[in-house]
């Protein structure tokens, strides 16, 4: 178990409207092998659990009052393998053997919900089985259940840099079912 933790308080960054992910990644990359990260946040940072888990960290999270959270990230006994692109798969069918994307979107400079709206609109114009590729600045937590609900398969995950989320969506054609 890790005994030494480096502190990072992201509450002021978020309070000022900033995005702390790059600072979190820099702090993790600067850790010595025997060090962990103590993160203070104004909410439970659930997306970080998988992101840092893919980098070989486990966590302990506890609410410390007034909605604030303390999360201790420490190196796992057996470090996880370095993540490849698109580690998650869900929706209908297996993602292996998918055709090449016919649409590409870069929505990293757009604020929610615009990327979700654009992706869903693009899917409405695509043929069943066609694939859309999109780059996003964060994990699309509200888009994913909507894709599943509409019958689309998807796979996605953070790129190794930890700042770009790439998603592939295979059009399930659910919107054609009512016709």
PDB file of C-alpha atoms in Angstrom, residues 65-168:
ATOM      1  CA  UNK A  65     -18.313  17.026   3.684  1.00  0.00           C
ATOM      2  CA  UNK A  66     -20.294  19.697   1.839  1.00  0.00           C
ATOM      3  CA  UNK A  67     -20.201  17.559  -1.328  1.00  0.00           C
ATOM      4  CA  UNK A  68     -16.400  17.499  -1.460  1.00  0.00           C
ATOM      5  CA  UNK A  69     -14.506  14.246  -2.033  1.00  0.00           C
ATOM      6  CA  UNK A  70     -11.057  12.935  -1.207  1.00  0.00           C
ATOM      7  CA  UNK A  71      -9.771  10.209  -3.504  1.00  0.00           C
ATOM      8  CA  UNK A  72      -6.547   8.356  -2.842  1.00  0.00           C
ATOM      9  CA  UNK A  73      -5.067   6.899  -6.036  1.00  0.00           C
ATOM     10  CA  UNK A  74      -2.325   4.371  -5.456  1.00  0.00           C
ATOM     11  CA  UNK A  75      -0.517   1.985  -7.736  1.00  0.00           C
ATOM     12  CA  UNK A  76      -2.214  -1.380  -8.016  1.00  0.00           C
ATOM     13  CA  UNK A  77      -0.379  -4.517  -6.936  1.00  0.00           C
ATOM     14  CA  UNK A  78      -0.349  -5.628 -10.574  1.00  0.00           C
ATOM     15  CA  UNK A  79      -0.266  -2.602 -12.894  1.00  0.00           C
ATOM     16  CA  UNK A  80      -2.776  -2.692 -15.687  1.00  0.00           C
ATOM     17  CA  UNK A  81      -1.521  -2.913 -19.223  1.00  0.00           C
ATOM     18  CA  UNK A  82      -1.231   0.385 -21.055  1.00  0.00           C
ATOM     19  CA  UNK A  83      -4.617   1.028 -22.596  1.00  0.00           C
ATOM     20  CA  UNK A  84      -5.068   0.716 -26.297  1.00  0.00           C
ATOM     21  CA  UNK A  85      -7.550   2.929 -28.052  1.00  0.00           C
ATOM     22  CA  UNK A  86     -11.235   2.208 -27.587  1.00  0.00           C
ATOM     23  CA  UNK A  87     -11.111  -0.069 -24.528  1.00  0.00           C
ATOM     24  CA  UNK A  88     -14.878  -0.131 -23.943  1.00  0.00           C
ATOM     25  CA  UNK A  89     -17.466  -1.885 -26.030  1.00  0.00           C
ATOM     26  CA  UNK A  90     -21.199  -1.858 -25.609  1.00  0.00           C
ATOM     27  CA  UNK A  91     -24.369  -1.860 -27.592  1.00  0.00           C
ATOM     28  CA  UNK A  92     -25.486  -4.497 -30.060  1.00  0.00           C
ATOM     29  CA  UNK A  93     -23.007  -6.921 -31.536  1.00  0.00           C
ATOM     30  CA  UNK A  94     -19.248  -7.287 -31.433  1.00  0.00           C
ATOM     31  CA  UNK A  95     -17.095  -4.330 -32.482  1.00  0.00           C
ATOM     32  CA  UNK A  96     -14.515  -6.572 -34.197  1.00  0.00           C
ATOM     33  CA  UNK A  97     -14.849  -6.464 -37.930  1.00  0.00           C
ATOM     34  CA  UNK A  98     -16.627  -3.112 -38.046  1.00  0.00           C
ATOM     35  CA  UNK A  99     -16.373  -1.272 -41.368  1.00  0.00           C
ATOM     36  CA  UNK A 100     -14.256   1.856 -41.621  1.00  0.00           C
ATOM     37  CA  UNK A 101     -16.084   5.027 -40.513  1.00  0.00           C
ATOM     38  CA  UNK A 102     -17.931   6.913 -43.244  1.00  0.00           C
ATOM     39  CA  UNK A 103     -18.280  10.077 -41.094  1.00  0.00           C
ATOM     40  CA  UNK A 104     -15.625  11.761 -38.959  1.00  0.00           C
ATOM     41  CA  UNK A 105     -16.339  14.494 -36.417  1.00  0.00           C
ATOM     42  CA  UNK A 106     -13.963  16.503 -34.239  1.00  0.00           C
ATOM     43  CA  UNK A 107     -16.044  18.034 -31.446  1.00  0.00           C
ATOM     44  CA  UNK A 108     -13.231  18.618 -28.953  1.00  0.00           C
ATOM     45  CA  UNK A 109     -13.813  22.374 -29.098  1.00  0.00           C
ATOM     46  CA  UNK A 110     -17.583  22.157 -28.521  1.00  0.00           C
ATOM     47  CA  UNK A 111     -19.368  22.315 -25.176  1.00  0.00           C
ATOM     48  CA  UNK A 112     -22.084  19.849 -24.148  1.00  0.00           C
ATOM     49  CA  UNK A 113     -24.692  19.123 -25.267  1.00  0.00           C
ATOM     50  CA  UNK A 114     -23.639  20.169 -28.791  1.00  0.00           C
ATOM     51  CA  UNK A 115     -21.442  17.085 -29.520  1.00  0.00           C
ATOM     52  CA  UNK A 116     -24.277  14.759 -28.484  1.00  0.00           C
ATOM     53  CA  UNK A 117     -26.805  16.621 -30.628  1.00  0.00           C
ATOM     54  CA  UNK A 118     -24.461  16.612 -33.649  1.00  0.00           C
ATOM     55  CA  UNK A 119     -23.650  12.897 -33.303  1.00  0.00           C
ATOM     56  CA  UNK A 120     -27.304  11.894 -32.982  1.00  0.00           C
ATOM     57  CA  UNK A 121     -28.266  14.089 -35.939  1.00  0.00           C
ATOM     58  CA  UNK A 122     -25.474  12.623 -38.082  1.00  0.00           C
ATOM     59  CA  UNK A 123     -26.598   9.088 -37.250  1.00  0.00           C
ATOM     60  CA  UNK A 124     -30.109   9.927 -38.482  1.00  0.00           C
ATOM     61  CA  UNK A 125     -28.645  10.592 -41.961  1.00  0.00           C
ATOM     62  CA  UNK A 126     -26.526   7.432 -42.111  1.00  0.00           C
ATOM     63  CA  UNK A 127     -27.395   3.983 -43.425  1.00  0.00           C
ATOM     64  CA  UNK A 128     -27.791   1.033 -41.074  1.00  0.00           C
ATOM     65  CA  UNK A 129     -24.384  -0.524 -40.305  1.00  0.00           C
ATOM     66  CA  UNK A 130     -22.364   2.575 -41.228  1.00  0.00           C
ATOM     67  CA  UNK A 131     -19.864   3.813 -38.655  1.00  0.00           C
ATOM     68  CA  UNK A 132     -19.286   7.337 -37.340  1.00  0.00           C
ATOM     69  CA  UNK A 133     -16.025   8.332 -35.641  1.00  0.00           C
ATOM     70  CA  UNK A 134     -15.913  11.284 -33.231  1.00  0.00           C
ATOM     71  CA  UNK A 135     -13.283  12.973 -31.088  1.00  0.00           C
ATOM     72  CA  UNK A 136     -14.523  14.558 -27.862  1.00  0.00           C
ATOM     73  CA  UNK A 137     -12.945  16.529 -25.021  1.00  0.00           C
ATOM     74  CA  UNK A 138     -14.624  14.402 -22.322  1.00  0.00           C
ATOM     75  CA  UNK A 139     -16.356  11.088 -21.831  1.00  0.00           C
ATOM     76  CA  UNK A 140     -19.892  11.404 -23.291  1.00  0.00           C
ATOM     77  CA  UNK A 141     -21.735  10.077 -20.241  1.00  0.00           C
ATOM     78  CA  UNK A 142     -25.161  11.284 -21.417  1.00  0.00           C
ATOM     79  CA  UNK A 143     -24.667  10.178 -25.029  1.00  0.00           C
ATOM     80  CA  UNK A 144     -23.803   6.546 -24.264  1.00  0.00           C
ATOM     81  CA  UNK A 145     -27.167   5.454 -22.812  1.00  0.00           C
ATOM     82  CA  UNK A 146     -28.963   7.359 -25.572  1.00  0.00           C
ATOM     83  CA  UNK A 147     -26.998   5.446 -28.229  1.00  0.00           C
ATOM     84  CA  UNK A 148     -27.891   2.143 -26.587  1.00  0.00           C
ATOM     85  CA  UNK A 149     -31.559   3.158 -26.266  1.00  0.00           C
ATOM     86  CA  UNK A 150     -31.661   3.960 -29.987  1.00  0.00           C
ATOM     87  CA  UNK A 151     -30.133   0.594 -30.924  1.00  0.00           C
ATOM     88  CA  UNK A 152     -26.674   1.825 -31.936  1.00  0.00           C
ATOM     89  CA  UNK A 153     -23.516  -0.060 -30.983  1.00  0.00           C
ATOM     90  CA  UNK A 154     -20.542   1.939 -29.784  1.00  0.00           C
ATOM     91  CA  UNK A 155     -17.054   1.546 -28.528  1.00  0.00           C
ATOM     92  CA  UNK A 156     -14.947   4.284 -27.077  1.00  0.00           C
ATOM     93  CA  UNK A 157     -12.360   5.369 -24.591  1.00  0.00           C
ATOM     94  CA  UNK A 158      -9.715   7.895 -23.772  1.00  0.00           C
ATOM     95  CA  UNK A 159      -6.697   8.044 -26.016  1.00  0.00           C
ATOM     96  CA  UNK A 160      -3.369   7.358 -24.252  1.00  0.00           C
ATOM     97  CA  UNK A 161      -2.852  11.115 -23.723  1.00  0.00           C
ATOM     98  CA  UNK A 162      -5.887  11.071 -21.405  1.00  0.00           C
ATOM     99  CA  UNK A 163      -7.373  14.257 -22.860  1.00  0.00           C
ATOM    100  CA  UNK A 164      -9.200  13.031 -25.990  1.00  0.00           C
ATOM    101  CA  UNK A 165     -12.113  10.607 -25.916  1.00  0.00           C
ATOM    102  CA  UNK A 166     -12.571   8.748 -29.204  1.00  0.00           C
ATOM    103  CA  UNK A 167     -15.840   6.999 -29.975  1.00  0.00           C
ATOM    104  CA  UNK A 168     -16.983   4.839 -32.864  1.00  0.00           C
TER     105      UNK A 168
END
